Tab-separated table of C-alpha atoms in Angstrom:
chain	number	residue	atom	x	y	z
A	1	UNK	CA	89.557	149.575	21.511
A	2	UNK	CA	92.183	151.907	19.903
A	3	UNK	CA	94.539	153.927	21.992
A	4	UNK	CA	92.637	157.083	20.941
A	5	UNK	CA	89.312	155.501	22.237
A	6	UNK	CA	90.991	154.474	25.409
A	7	UNK	CA	92.293	157.991	25.953
A	8	UNK	CA	88.994	159.558	25.273
A	9	UNK	CA	87.114	157.290	27.652
A	10	UNK	CA	89.737	157.699	30.385
A	11	UNK	CA	89.780	161.443	29.941
A	12	UNK	CA	86.009	161.620	30.215
A	13	UNK	CA	86.073	159.608	33.397
A	14	UNK	CA	88.957	161.475	34.945
A	15	UNK	CA	87.430	164.880	34.088
A	16	UNK	CA	84.224	163.969	35.691
A	17	UNK	CA	85.689	162.408	38.850
A	18	UNK	CA	88.893	164.347	39.696
A	19	UNK	CA	87.178	167.120	41.753
A	20	UNK	CA	85.453	164.562	43.893
A	21	UNK	CA	88.745	162.615	44.332
A	22	UNK	CA	90.430	165.778	45.192
A	23	UNK	CA	87.908	166.502	47.995
A	24	UNK	CA	88.466	163.051	49.396
A	25	UNK	CA	92.211	163.548	49.161
A	26	UNK	CA	92.099	166.884	51.003
A	27	UNK	CA	90.252	165.221	53.882
A	28	UNK	CA	92.719	162.228	53.874
A	29	UNK	CA	95.816	164.358	54.103
A	30	UNK	CA	94.707	167.849	55.219
A	31	UNK	CA	96.786	169.705	52.595
A	32	UNK	CA	95.596	170.879	49.295
A	33	UNK	CA	98.860	170.741	47.397
A	34	UNK	CA	99.585	167.295	48.675
A	35	UNK	CA	96.015	166.300	47.871
A	36	UNK	CA	96.611	167.336	44.216
A	37	UNK	CA	99.708	165.044	44.142
A	38	UNK	CA	97.678	162.262	45.445
A	39	UNK	CA	95.019	162.732	42.835
A	40	UNK	CA	97.511	163.006	40.079
A	41	UNK	CA	99.190	159.769	41.241
A	42	UNK	CA	95.867	157.930	41.406
A	43	UNK	CA	94.727	159.131	38.092
A	44	UNK	CA	98.014	157.955	36.530
A	45	UNK	CA	97.798	154.498	38.050
A	46	UNK	CA	94.230	154.205	36.947
A	47	UNK	CA	95.324	155.220	33.329
A	48	UNK	CA	98.057	152.532	33.326
A	49	UNK	CA	95.394	149.903	34.064
A	50	UNK	CA	92.553	151.540	32.203
A	51	UNK	CA	92.073	148.562	29.739
A	52	UNK	CA	91.084	146.499	32.728
A	53	UNK	CA	89.505	149.088	35.050
A	54	UNK	CA	87.337	150.946	32.610
A	55	UNK	CA	84.499	148.331	32.862
A	56	UNK	CA	85.057	147.694	36.501
A	57	UNK	CA	85.290	150.283	39.348
A	58	UNK	CA	87.903	152.843	38.651
A	59	UNK	CA	86.707	155.183	41.390
A	60	UNK	CA	87.290	152.462	43.974
A	61	UNK	CA	90.780	151.838	42.640
A	62	UNK	CA	91.640	155.502	42.631
A	63	UNK	CA	90.493	155.785	46.200
A	64	UNK	CA	92.459	152.830	47.173
A	65	UNK	CA	95.689	154.341	45.675
A	66	UNK	CA	95.086	157.629	47.424
A	67	UNK	CA	94.421	156.034	50.799
A	68	UNK	CA	97.425	153.690	50.746
A	69	UNK	CA	99.755	156.174	49.193
A	70	UNK	CA	98.893	158.672	51.839
A	71	UNK	CA	99.397	156.162	54.706
A	72	UNK	CA	102.687	155.104	53.153
A	73	UNK	CA	103.798	158.699	52.736
A	74	UNK	CA	102.767	159.606	56.324
A	75	UNK	CA	104.864	156.611	57.602
A	76	UNK	CA	107.828	157.648	55.651
A	77	UNK	CA	107.690	161.155	56.985
A	78	UNK	CA	107.279	159.655	60.488
A	79	UNK	CA	105.124	162.743	61.274
A	80	UNK	CA	104.166	162.916	64.954
A	81	UNK	CA	100.754	164.357	65.701
A	82	UNK	CA	101.334	166.873	68.515
A	83	UNK	CA	98.814	169.484	67.819
A	84	UNK	CA	96.855	170.757	70.817
A	85	UNK	CA	93.264	171.399	69.843
A	86	UNK	CA	92.662	173.796	72.682
A	87	UNK	CA	95.484	176.103	71.736
A	88	UNK	CA	93.990	179.143	69.998
A	89	UNK	CA	90.708	177.523	68.927
A	90	UNK	CA	87.699	179.748	68.948
A	91	UNK	CA	85.476	177.868	71.164
A	92	UNK	CA	83.062	180.378	72.535
A	93	UNK	CA	80.155	182.082	70.755
A	94	UNK	CA	78.544	181.181	67.517
A	95	UNK	CA	81.011	179.547	65.255
A	96	UNK	CA	81.264	180.485	61.544
A	97	UNK	CA	82.418	178.286	58.787
A	98	UNK	CA	86.040	179.354	59.243
A	99	UNK	CA	85.856	178.341	62.929
A	100	UNK	CA	84.309	175.008	62.172
A	101	UNK	CA	86.875	174.366	59.373
A	102	UNK	CA	89.739	175.102	61.849
A	103	UNK	CA	88.276	172.973	64.486
A	104	UNK	CA	87.669	170.041	62.116
A	105	UNK	CA	91.236	170.278	60.711
A	106	UNK	CA	92.668	170.171	64.144
A	107	UNK	CA	90.503	167.367	65.242
A	108	UNK	CA	91.232	165.262	62.198
A	109	UNK	CA	94.961	165.895	62.800
A	110	UNK	CA	94.615	163.952	66.040
A	111	UNK	CA	93.776	160.728	64.192
A	112	UNK	CA	96.175	158.150	62.813
A	113	UNK	CA	96.132	158.167	59.027
A	114	UNK	CA	94.290	154.880	59.026
A	115	UNK	CA	91.647	156.256	61.462
A	116	UNK	CA	91.379	159.348	59.463
A	117	UNK	CA	90.870	157.493	56.214
A	118	UNK	CA	88.213	155.373	57.925
A	119	UNK	CA	86.244	158.536	58.944
A	120	UNK	CA	86.658	160.055	55.445
A	121	UNK	CA	85.579	156.898	53.598
A	122	UNK	CA	82.695	156.070	55.924
A	123	UNK	CA	81.280	159.579	56.440
A	124	UNK	CA	82.313	161.619	53.547
A	125	UNK	CA	82.393	159.039	50.672
A	126	UNK	CA	79.531	157.153	52.421
A	127	UNK	CA	81.217	153.705	51.714
A	128	UNK	CA	80.026	150.663	53.272
A	129	UNK	CA	82.199	148.864	55.882
A	130	UNK	CA	83.088	146.265	53.252
A	131	UNK	CA	84.088	148.946	50.646
A	132	UNK	CA	86.103	150.842	53.209
A	133	UNK	CA	87.807	147.602	54.271
A	134	UNK	CA	88.727	146.960	50.542
A	135	UNK	CA	90.156	150.468	50.194
A	136	UNK	CA	92.288	150.022	53.266
A	137	UNK	CA	93.286	146.479	52.785
A	138	UNK	CA	91.819	145.407	56.103
A	139	UNK	CA	88.806	143.354	57.299
A	140	UNK	CA	85.403	144.875	57.946
A	141	UNK	CA	85.833	144.123	61.596
A	142	UNK	CA	88.872	146.378	61.604
A	143	UNK	CA	86.970	149.125	59.934
A	144	UNK	CA	84.315	148.878	62.703
A	145	UNK	CA	86.809	149.074	65.504
A	146	UNK	CA	88.786	151.858	63.809
A	147	UNK	CA	85.534	153.789	63.269
A	148	UNK	CA	84.666	153.484	66.907
A	149	UNK	CA	88.179	154.495	68.034
A	150	UNK	CA	88.280	157.469	65.576
A	151	UNK	CA	84.994	158.836	66.749
A	152	UNK	CA	85.900	158.450	70.406
A	153	UNK	CA	89.128	160.150	69.695
A	154	UNK	CA	87.481	163.040	67.752
A	155	UNK	CA	84.975	163.656	70.638
A	156	UNK	CA	87.763	163.574	73.114
A	157	UNK	CA	90.218	165.709	71.122
A	158	UNK	CA	87.669	168.343	70.005
A	159	UNK	CA	84.997	168.931	72.587
A	160	UNK	CA	84.266	172.239	71.088
A	161	UNK	CA	83.379	170.495	67.783
A	162	UNK	CA	81.266	168.069	69.531
A	163	UNK	CA	79.383	170.895	71.237
A	164	UNK	CA	78.979	172.742	67.934
A	165	UNK	CA	77.444	169.716	66.299
A	166	UNK	CA	75.082	168.639	68.956
A	167	UNK	CA	71.680	167.819	67.681
A	168	UNK	CA	69.215	170.672	67.927
A	169	UNK	CA	66.807	170.067	70.787
B	1	UNK	CA	78.640	164.593	67.780
B	2	UNK	CA	76.151	162.871	65.493
B	3	UNK	CA	77.331	161.037	62.454
B	4	UNK	CA	75.027	163.037	60.163
B	5	UNK	CA	76.533	166.323	61.493
B	6	UNK	CA	79.856	165.001	60.969
B	7	UNK	CA	78.991	164.223	57.328
B	8	UNK	CA	77.719	167.785	56.885
B	9	UNK	CA	80.842	169.209	58.363
B	10	UNK	CA	83.167	167.107	56.166
B	11	UNK	CA	81.260	168.214	53.120
B	12	UNK	CA	81.300	171.900	54.199
B	13	UNK	CA	85.144	171.561	54.711
B	14	UNK	CA	85.934	170.687	51.115
B	15	UNK	CA	83.074	172.197	49.230
B	16	UNK	CA	85.212	174.859	47.605
B	17	UNK	CA	88.289	172.624	46.842
B	18	UNK	CA	89.062	172.511	43.182
B	19	UNK	CA	92.061	171.781	40.997
B	20	UNK	CA	93.004	172.092	37.265
B	21	UNK	CA	92.057	169.232	34.996
B	22	UNK	CA	94.834	166.652	35.088
B	23	UNK	CA	93.305	163.874	33.072
B	24	UNK	CA	95.388	164.516	29.962
B	25	UNK	CA	98.601	164.773	31.922
B	26	UNK	CA	97.772	161.517	33.743
B	27	UNK	CA	97.140	159.668	30.414
B	28	UNK	CA	100.382	160.944	29.059
B	29	UNK	CA	102.282	159.808	32.209
B	30	UNK	CA	100.650	156.413	31.929
B	31	UNK	CA	101.764	156.065	28.372
B	32	UNK	CA	105.351	156.625	29.531
B	33	UNK	CA	105.056	153.964	32.255
B	34	UNK	CA	103.535	151.508	29.822
B	35	UNK	CA	106.286	152.172	27.272
B	36	UNK	CA	108.963	151.773	29.877
B	37	UNK	CA	107.596	148.473	30.924
B	38	UNK	CA	107.246	147.245	27.355
B	39	UNK	CA	110.732	148.254	26.468
B	40	UNK	CA	112.219	146.604	29.637
B	41	UNK	CA	110.394	143.368	28.870
B	42	UNK	CA	111.304	143.465	25.170
B	43	UNK	CA	115.031	144.165	25.750
B	44	UNK	CA	115.154	141.295	28.396
B	45	UNK	CA	113.534	138.939	25.890
B	46	UNK	CA	115.861	139.867	23.144
B	47	UNK	CA	118.956	139.481	25.301
B	48	UNK	CA	117.882	136.269	26.965
B	49	UNK	CA	116.881	134.609	23.671
B	50	UNK	CA	120.107	135.373	22.027
B	51	UNK	CA	122.259	134.697	25.027
B	52	UNK	CA	120.991	131.137	25.419
B	53	UNK	CA	121.451	130.274	21.623
B	54	UNK	CA	123.726	127.481	20.788
B	55	UNK	CA	127.368	128.350	20.402
B	56	UNK	CA	130.544	128.992	22.305
B	57	UNK	CA	131.110	132.291	24.080
B	58	UNK	CA	133.416	134.608	22.153
B	59	UNK	CA	135.070	137.573	23.871
B	60	UNK	CA	135.018	140.384	21.474
B	61	UNK	CA	137.108	143.477	22.066
B	62	UNK	CA	135.120	145.395	19.398
B	63	UNK	CA	131.561	144.603	20.112
B	64	UNK	CA	128.842	145.389	17.599
B	65	UNK	CA	126.186	147.899	18.445
B	66	UNK	CA	123.247	146.041	20.174
B	67	UNK	CA	119.863	145.961	18.819
B	68	UNK	CA	117.460	148.658	19.716
B	69	UNK	CA	114.120	147.410	21.043
B	70	UNK	CA	111.391	149.079	19.109
B	71	UNK	CA	107.709	149.709	19.906
B	72	UNK	CA	106.209	151.720	17.077
B	73	UNK	CA	102.811	151.771	18.811
B	74	UNK	CA	104.085	154.100	21.498
B	75	UNK	CA	106.931	155.729	19.729
B	76	UNK	CA	105.582	159.243	20.321
B	77	UNK	CA	105.856	158.843	24.019
B	78	UNK	CA	109.023	160.045	25.664
B	79	UNK	CA	110.270	160.201	29.266
B	80	UNK	CA	113.238	160.765	31.258
B	81	UNK	CA	113.341	157.276	32.562
B	82	UNK	CA	113.341	155.408	29.295
B	83	UNK	CA	115.873	152.606	29.384
B	84	UNK	CA	118.945	153.079	27.386
B	85	UNK	CA	120.182	149.839	25.809
B	86	UNK	CA	123.718	148.951	26.733
B	87	UNK	CA	126.437	149.637	24.305
B	88	UNK	CA	129.848	148.607	25.537
B	89	UNK	CA	130.197	145.770	27.972
B	90	UNK	CA	133.229	143.788	29.356
B	91	UNK	CA	132.656	141.234	26.651
B	92	UNK	CA	130.055	140.087	24.228
B	93	UNK	CA	128.216	136.854	23.682
B	94	UNK	CA	126.574	136.251	20.369
B	95	UNK	CA	126.624	140.049	19.789
B	96	UNK	CA	125.037	140.894	23.183
B	97	UNK	CA	127.070	142.962	25.597
B	98	UNK	CA	127.955	141.173	28.863
B	99	UNK	CA	129.029	142.815	32.038
B	100	UNK	CA	131.063	141.066	34.710
B	101	UNK	CA	129.873	141.428	38.333
B	102	UNK	CA	132.293	141.809	41.167
B	103	UNK	CA	133.105	138.300	42.609
B	104	UNK	CA	131.731	137.287	45.884
B	105	UNK	CA	134.608	138.687	47.810
B	106	UNK	CA	134.859	141.916	45.908
B	107	UNK	CA	131.192	142.456	46.635
B	108	UNK	CA	131.921	142.543	50.373
B	109	UNK	CA	134.076	145.758	49.838
B	110	UNK	CA	131.712	147.592	47.550
B	111	UNK	CA	130.809	151.250	48.601
B	112	UNK	CA	127.460	151.460	50.455
B	113	UNK	CA	124.699	153.148	48.454
B	114	UNK	CA	121.593	154.961	49.715
B	115	UNK	CA	118.413	152.909	49.620
B	116	UNK	CA	115.219	152.402	51.472
B	117	UNK	CA	116.618	149.336	53.136
B	118	UNK	CA	118.975	149.621	56.121
B	119	UNK	CA	122.653	149.004	55.479
B	120	UNK	CA	122.605	146.070	57.937
B	121	UNK	CA	119.732	143.641	58.218
B	122	UNK	CA	119.704	141.525	61.397
B	123	UNK	CA	117.735	138.220	61.282
B	124	UNK	CA	118.628	136.463	64.553
B	125	UNK	CA	116.031	138.008	66.953
B	126	UNK	CA	112.308	138.529	67.192
B	127	UNK	CA	111.634	142.256	66.722
B	128	UNK	CA	108.109	143.484	66.794
B	129	UNK	CA	108.092	147.026	65.192
B	130	UNK	CA	104.717	147.957	63.709
B	131	UNK	CA	104.616	148.545	60.023
B	132	UNK	CA	101.935	148.989	57.355
B	133	UNK	CA	104.094	147.515	54.593
B	134	UNK	CA	107.325	145.731	54.220
B	135	UNK	CA	110.176	146.237	51.707
B	136	UNK	CA	111.673	142.759	52.289
B	137	UNK	CA	110.738	139.433	53.870
B	138	UNK	CA	113.288	136.840	54.843
B	139	UNK	CA	111.898	133.381	55.518
B	140	UNK	CA	113.900	131.204	57.892
B	141	UNK	CA	112.408	127.810	58.944
B	142	UNK	CA	108.793	128.409	60.050
B	143	UNK	CA	109.159	132.158	60.664
B	144	UNK	CA	110.061	135.273	58.690
B	145	UNK	CA	111.552	138.576	59.360
B	146	UNK	CA	110.032	141.553	57.679
B	147	UNK	CA	112.045	144.762	57.026
B	148	UNK	CA	109.972	147.953	56.518
B	149	UNK	CA	110.724	151.560	55.797
B	150	UNK	CA	112.939	153.360	58.229
B	151	UNK	CA	114.660	150.125	59.226
B	152	UNK	CA	111.642	148.776	61.107
B	153	UNK	CA	111.695	144.994	61.548
B	154	UNK	CA	108.904	142.539	62.475
B	155	UNK	CA	109.186	138.834	63.246
B	156	UNK	CA	106.243	136.719	61.901
B	157	UNK	CA	105.281	133.234	63.024
B	158	UNK	CA	104.633	131.021	60.008
B	159	UNK	CA	103.719	127.890	61.903
B	160	UNK	CA	100.242	128.164	60.655
B	161	UNK	CA	101.397	127.787	57.081
B	162	UNK	CA	101.011	124.148	55.890
B	163	UNK	CA	103.477	122.268	53.723
B	164	UNK	CA	102.415	121.659	50.158
B	165	UNK	CA	102.810	118.362	48.320
B	166	UNK	CA	103.557	118.369	44.570
B	167	UNK	CA	101.899	115.895	42.339
B	168	UNK	CA	105.285	113.899	42.197
B	169	UNK	CA	104.991	113.541	46.053
B	170	UNK	CA	107.632	116.014	46.953
B	171	UNK	CA	106.519	117.984	50.005
B	172	UNK	CA	107.949	121.507	50.823
B	173	UNK	CA	107.360	124.490	52.799
B	174	UNK	CA	105.837	127.188	50.518
B	175	UNK	CA	107.996	130.224	51.436
B	176	UNK	CA	108.907	131.645	47.988
B	177	UNK	CA	110.441	134.629	46.200
B	178	UNK	CA	107.053	136.143	45.511
B	179	UNK	CA	105.575	135.690	49.018
B	180	UNK	CA	105.674	139.455	49.636
B	181	UNK	CA	103.151	141.215	47.408
B	182	UNK	CA	104.501	144.052	45.311
B	183	UNK	CA	102.585	146.614	47.453
B	184	UNK	CA	104.464	145.210	50.415
B	185	UNK	CA	101.213	144.814	52.332
B	186	UNK	CA	100.780	141.047	52.467
B	187	UNK	CA	102.561	137.743	52.701
B	188	UNK	CA	100.996	135.047	50.546
B	189	UNK	CA	101.598	131.390	50.647
B	190	UNK	CA	100.083	128.642	48.342
B	191	UNK	CA	98.339	125.969	50.422
B	192	UNK	CA	96.911	122.493	49.857
B	193	UNK	CA	93.589	122.585	47.960
B	194	UNK	CA	94.636	125.498	45.867
B	195	UNK	CA	93.984	128.015	48.488
B	196	UNK	CA	96.180	130.762	49.787
B	197	UNK	CA	97.237	131.767	53.265
B	198	UNK	CA	97.461	135.482	53.523
B	199	UNK	CA	99.109	137.565	56.245
B	200	UNK	CA	98.071	141.279	56.485
B	201	UNK	CA	101.249	143.041	57.573
B	202	UNK	CA	99.496	146.228	58.948
B	203	UNK	CA	97.152	144.248	61.249
B	204	UNK	CA	98.880	140.993	61.921
B	205	UNK	CA	95.773	139.036	60.705
B	206	UNK	CA	95.830	135.802	58.880
B	207	UNK	CA	93.166	134.929	56.335
B	208	UNK	CA	92.587	132.057	53.836
B	209	UNK	CA	91.572	132.932	50.295
B	210	UNK	CA	90.901	131.072	47.054
B	211	UNK	CA	93.214	133.628	45.327
B	212	UNK	CA	94.819	136.956	45.736
B	213	UNK	CA	95.318	139.989	43.522
B	214	UNK	CA	98.500	141.825	43.067
B	215	UNK	CA	97.661	144.744	40.845
B	216	UNK	CA	101.073	146.324	40.734
B	217	UNK	CA	102.524	143.040	39.476
B	218	UNK	CA	100.040	141.103	37.339
B	219	UNK	CA	102.557	138.983	35.628
B	220	UNK	CA	102.582	135.157	35.866
B	221	UNK	CA	104.144	133.638	39.001
B	222	UNK	CA	106.533	131.738	36.829
B	223	UNK	CA	108.026	134.226	34.398
B	224	UNK	CA	107.950	133.187	30.742
B	225	UNK	CA	110.590	135.171	28.792
B	226	UNK	CA	110.611	132.882	25.758
B	227	UNK	CA	113.697	131.363	27.265
B	228	UNK	CA	115.053	127.942	26.329
B	229	UNK	CA	115.049	126.423	29.793
B	230	UNK	CA	116.975	123.402	28.633
B	231	UNK	CA	119.960	125.687	28.425
B	232	UNK	CA	119.484	127.726	31.589
B	233	UNK	CA	116.655	127.893	34.118
B	234	UNK	CA	115.140	131.242	35.102
B	235	UNK	CA	114.754	131.623	38.870
B	236	UNK	CA	113.374	134.197	41.338
B	237	UNK	CA	111.038	136.977	40.262
B	238	UNK	CA	111.004	139.156	37.189
B	239	UNK	CA	110.940	142.849	38.224
B	240	UNK	CA	110.271	145.424	35.540
B	241	UNK	CA	111.994	143.370	32.877
B	242	UNK	CA	114.877	142.152	34.985
B	243	UNK	CA	115.335	138.360	35.780
B	244	UNK	CA	118.066	135.989	36.807
B	245	UNK	CA	119.142	132.702	35.255
B	246	UNK	CA	121.104	129.659	36.419
B	247	UNK	CA	124.054	127.943	34.785
B	248	UNK	CA	123.900	126.402	31.372
B	249	UNK	CA	125.164	129.191	29.054
B	250	UNK	CA	128.830	129.545	28.282
B	251	UNK	CA	129.047	133.214	28.874
B	252	UNK	CA	132.548	134.618	29.050
B	253	UNK	CA	134.227	135.023	32.381
B	254	UNK	CA	136.941	137.480	33.422
B	255	UNK	CA	139.545	134.705	33.885
B	256	UNK	CA	138.724	131.048	33.103
B	257	UNK	CA	141.520	130.016	35.552
B	258	UNK	CA	139.969	131.998	38.417
B	259	UNK	CA	136.285	131.929	37.928
B	260	UNK	CA	133.664	129.209	37.364
B	261	UNK	CA	132.594	128.784	33.799
B	262	UNK	CA	129.057	129.051	32.446
B	263	UNK	CA	128.181	131.612	35.178
B	264	UNK	CA	124.675	132.446	36.388
B	265	UNK	CA	123.567	135.727	34.906
B	266	UNK	CA	120.941	138.523	35.179
B	267	UNK	CA	119.223	140.066	32.247
B	268	UNK	CA	118.058	143.790	32.473
B	269	UNK	CA	117.125	146.114	29.600
B	270	UNK	CA	119.242	144.553	26.827
B	271	UNK	CA	122.296	143.933	29.000
B	272	UNK	CA	123.524	140.754	30.541
B	273	UNK	CA	125.362	140.607	33.890
B	274	UNK	CA	127.395	137.546	34.396
B	275	UNK	CA	128.111	136.654	38.063
B	276	UNK	CA	131.699	136.101	38.619
B	277	UNK	CA	132.118	133.128	40.979
B	278	UNK	CA	135.696	132.884	42.150
B	279	UNK	CA	137.214	129.496	42.938
B	280	UNK	CA	137.601	129.270	46.648
B	281	UNK	CA	138.587	126.489	49.008
B	282	UNK	CA	135.172	126.106	50.423
B	283	UNK	CA	134.911	129.600	51.963
B	284	UNK	CA	132.945	132.611	50.573
B	285	UNK	CA	131.169	130.549	48.121
B	286	UNK	CA	128.271	131.712	46.087
B	287	UNK	CA	125.139	129.548	46.493
B	288	UNK	CA	123.346	127.826	43.606
B	289	UNK	CA	120.847	130.271	42.207
B	290	UNK	CA	122.875	132.870	43.925
B	291	UNK	CA	121.553	136.093	42.686
B	292	UNK	CA	117.710	136.617	42.271
B	293	UNK	CA	116.563	139.994	41.193
B	294	UNK	CA	115.237	141.934	44.214
B	295	UNK	CA	113.920	145.133	42.537
B	296	UNK	CA	114.976	148.491	41.473
B	297	UNK	CA	116.560	151.390	43.411
B	298	UNK	CA	115.630	153.823	40.652
B	299	UNK	CA	114.749	153.679	36.994
B	300	UNK	CA	118.433	152.659	35.998
B	301	UNK	CA	119.639	150.648	38.988
B	302	UNK	CA	118.645	147.107	39.654
B	303	UNK	CA	119.234	145.284	42.973
B	304	UNK	CA	120.084	141.656	43.283
B	305	UNK	CA	120.595	139.362	46.178
B	306	UNK	CA	124.050	137.963	46.443
B	307	UNK	CA	123.464	134.625	48.208
B	308	UNK	CA	126.780	133.510	49.533
B	309	UNK	CA	128.450	132.598	52.787
B	310	UNK	CA	127.965	136.255	53.924
B	311	UNK	CA	124.862	137.348	52.030
B	312	UNK	CA	124.445	140.799	50.563
B	313	UNK	CA	122.050	142.984	48.545
B	314	UNK	CA	124.036	144.530	45.646
B	315	UNK	CA	123.018	147.272	43.171
B	316	UNK	CA	123.970	147.514	39.543
B	317	UNK	CA	123.468	150.569	37.433
B	318	UNK	CA	122.407	148.735	34.283
B	319	UNK	CA	124.925	148.986	31.376
B	320	UNK	CA	127.765	150.294	33.541
B	321	UNK	CA	130.466	149.183	35.906
B	322	UNK	CA	128.803	150.940	38.724
B	323	UNK	CA	128.016	148.520	41.555
B	324	UNK	CA	127.147	149.316	45.236
B	325	UNK	CA	126.459	147.609	48.447
B	326	UNK	CA	122.783	148.094	49.409
B	327	UNK	CA	122.644	145.841	52.597
B	328	UNK	CA	124.496	143.256	54.545
B	329	UNK	CA	122.305	140.469	55.752
B	330	UNK	CA	123.390	139.022	59.140
B	331	UNK	CA	121.944	135.579	59.816
B	332	UNK	CA	120.947	132.678	57.565
B	333	UNK	CA	117.650	132.519	55.710
B	334	UNK	CA	115.931	130.193	53.290
B	335	UNK	CA	114.418	132.510	50.843
B	336	UNK	CA	113.833	136.275	50.485
B	337	UNK	CA	111.082	138.379	48.803
B	338	UNK	CA	111.069	141.991	48.025
B	339	UNK	CA	108.679	144.914	47.377
B	340	UNK	CA	111.428	147.265	46.118
B	341	UNK	CA	110.686	149.566	43.252
B	342	UNK	CA	111.934	152.894	42.019
B	343	UNK	CA	109.158	154.705	43.810
B	344	UNK	CA	110.554	153.680	47.128
B	345	UNK	CA	113.775	155.671	46.604
B	346	UNK	CA	111.822	158.755	47.433
């Protein structure tokens, strides 16, 4: 395969997938600009290995890069999660999309980056426990326990959200 | 909260998120990365091959211009981090510039440089700081101390790792310079039966595997630089084109009366760094295979271990006389492994 062919096939893949990767990245880190950086970094790393990845699973590798880069970045920043979900949240009355978005952002901010990634990969990207484990570099058992812990924490941290999302009776 | 509702909420949250197409930019950035790696490897190969050729060292006060590594296939790619081949060293050997390192005592007095590693690394206790990844691992006996970002440290019990027996009957404990994977997330040890014992740093879990993958560093475990190992044996890991070699080549030294001849040396991007080993009376001695490459602080600055009575990590800005003290290591260790590359400099 010539360099031009490789460039064309990579560009085709990246153009098709980057919006989906961006959405995953936004959920992983909660910030659009930083999400763009995560996507850019992941695309570059996929491109470096394109000769090997193009016939495998470049999506999975890109997700893995984003998840691990985000966790590493979070640890470097040593950012503490101190948000209070009750402060200023619009809990009463019918919630619009903006309210739900605000509540979700605040609730996700209560999670550790690994818990947050677990939620995003399992419930947004609909990955299996095995694929989620591969992305995170942990065992499926860890994914299971992290999922349970994350859901428990979400419910505890954002009761308004839980209320909003109750199944209709 | 039901899981299905959670799915809907997550999708709603990011439904309107978009970004400009970055595919072309990513491909161009990848070309720069690939080019840099090829140039680094090519420059190392050229310098090593020439340096170990037969002949006697000749100190040349008017060194010829070194060869420029070329890669026409990617010659249209440019980048700010392209390696610049060395031009003027402290001496030359077979036309290749040679720089002299500070000797083992001078290294102790180098100015401290900023790095992701702490200035002082303690190995004597059993810390238990949580970390997702490590920057360095120091094995001592049947345990290891991990050093992570922000100075975090974690002691790891290696008693579950078995000794390995070579075909010649030699049995050894398989702590090695590549035991920390290049992403810093695992320790890996070869085991009997061609299996691997793998320690996941983030979770503290041990697993056994038939193999392991290290995407960021896919090179062979034993670097093959086209080097005539009958003259000098490569040791340690090769990191982005930089590797270290033992004695066996008659490189020039600063003062033959004061320094050991045929010094060990490091090859990086077309330049050779000869390790000055001062004669002492049994104190402050460099160890055999003194100076494995640890990694890179940035695109121009390589880090090597200075294994001696008082061990250090030392930085060298390749092709200059700019050296710095990265870390002092307090406490003995058998072998160290690093996941240190330019991206960690932040």
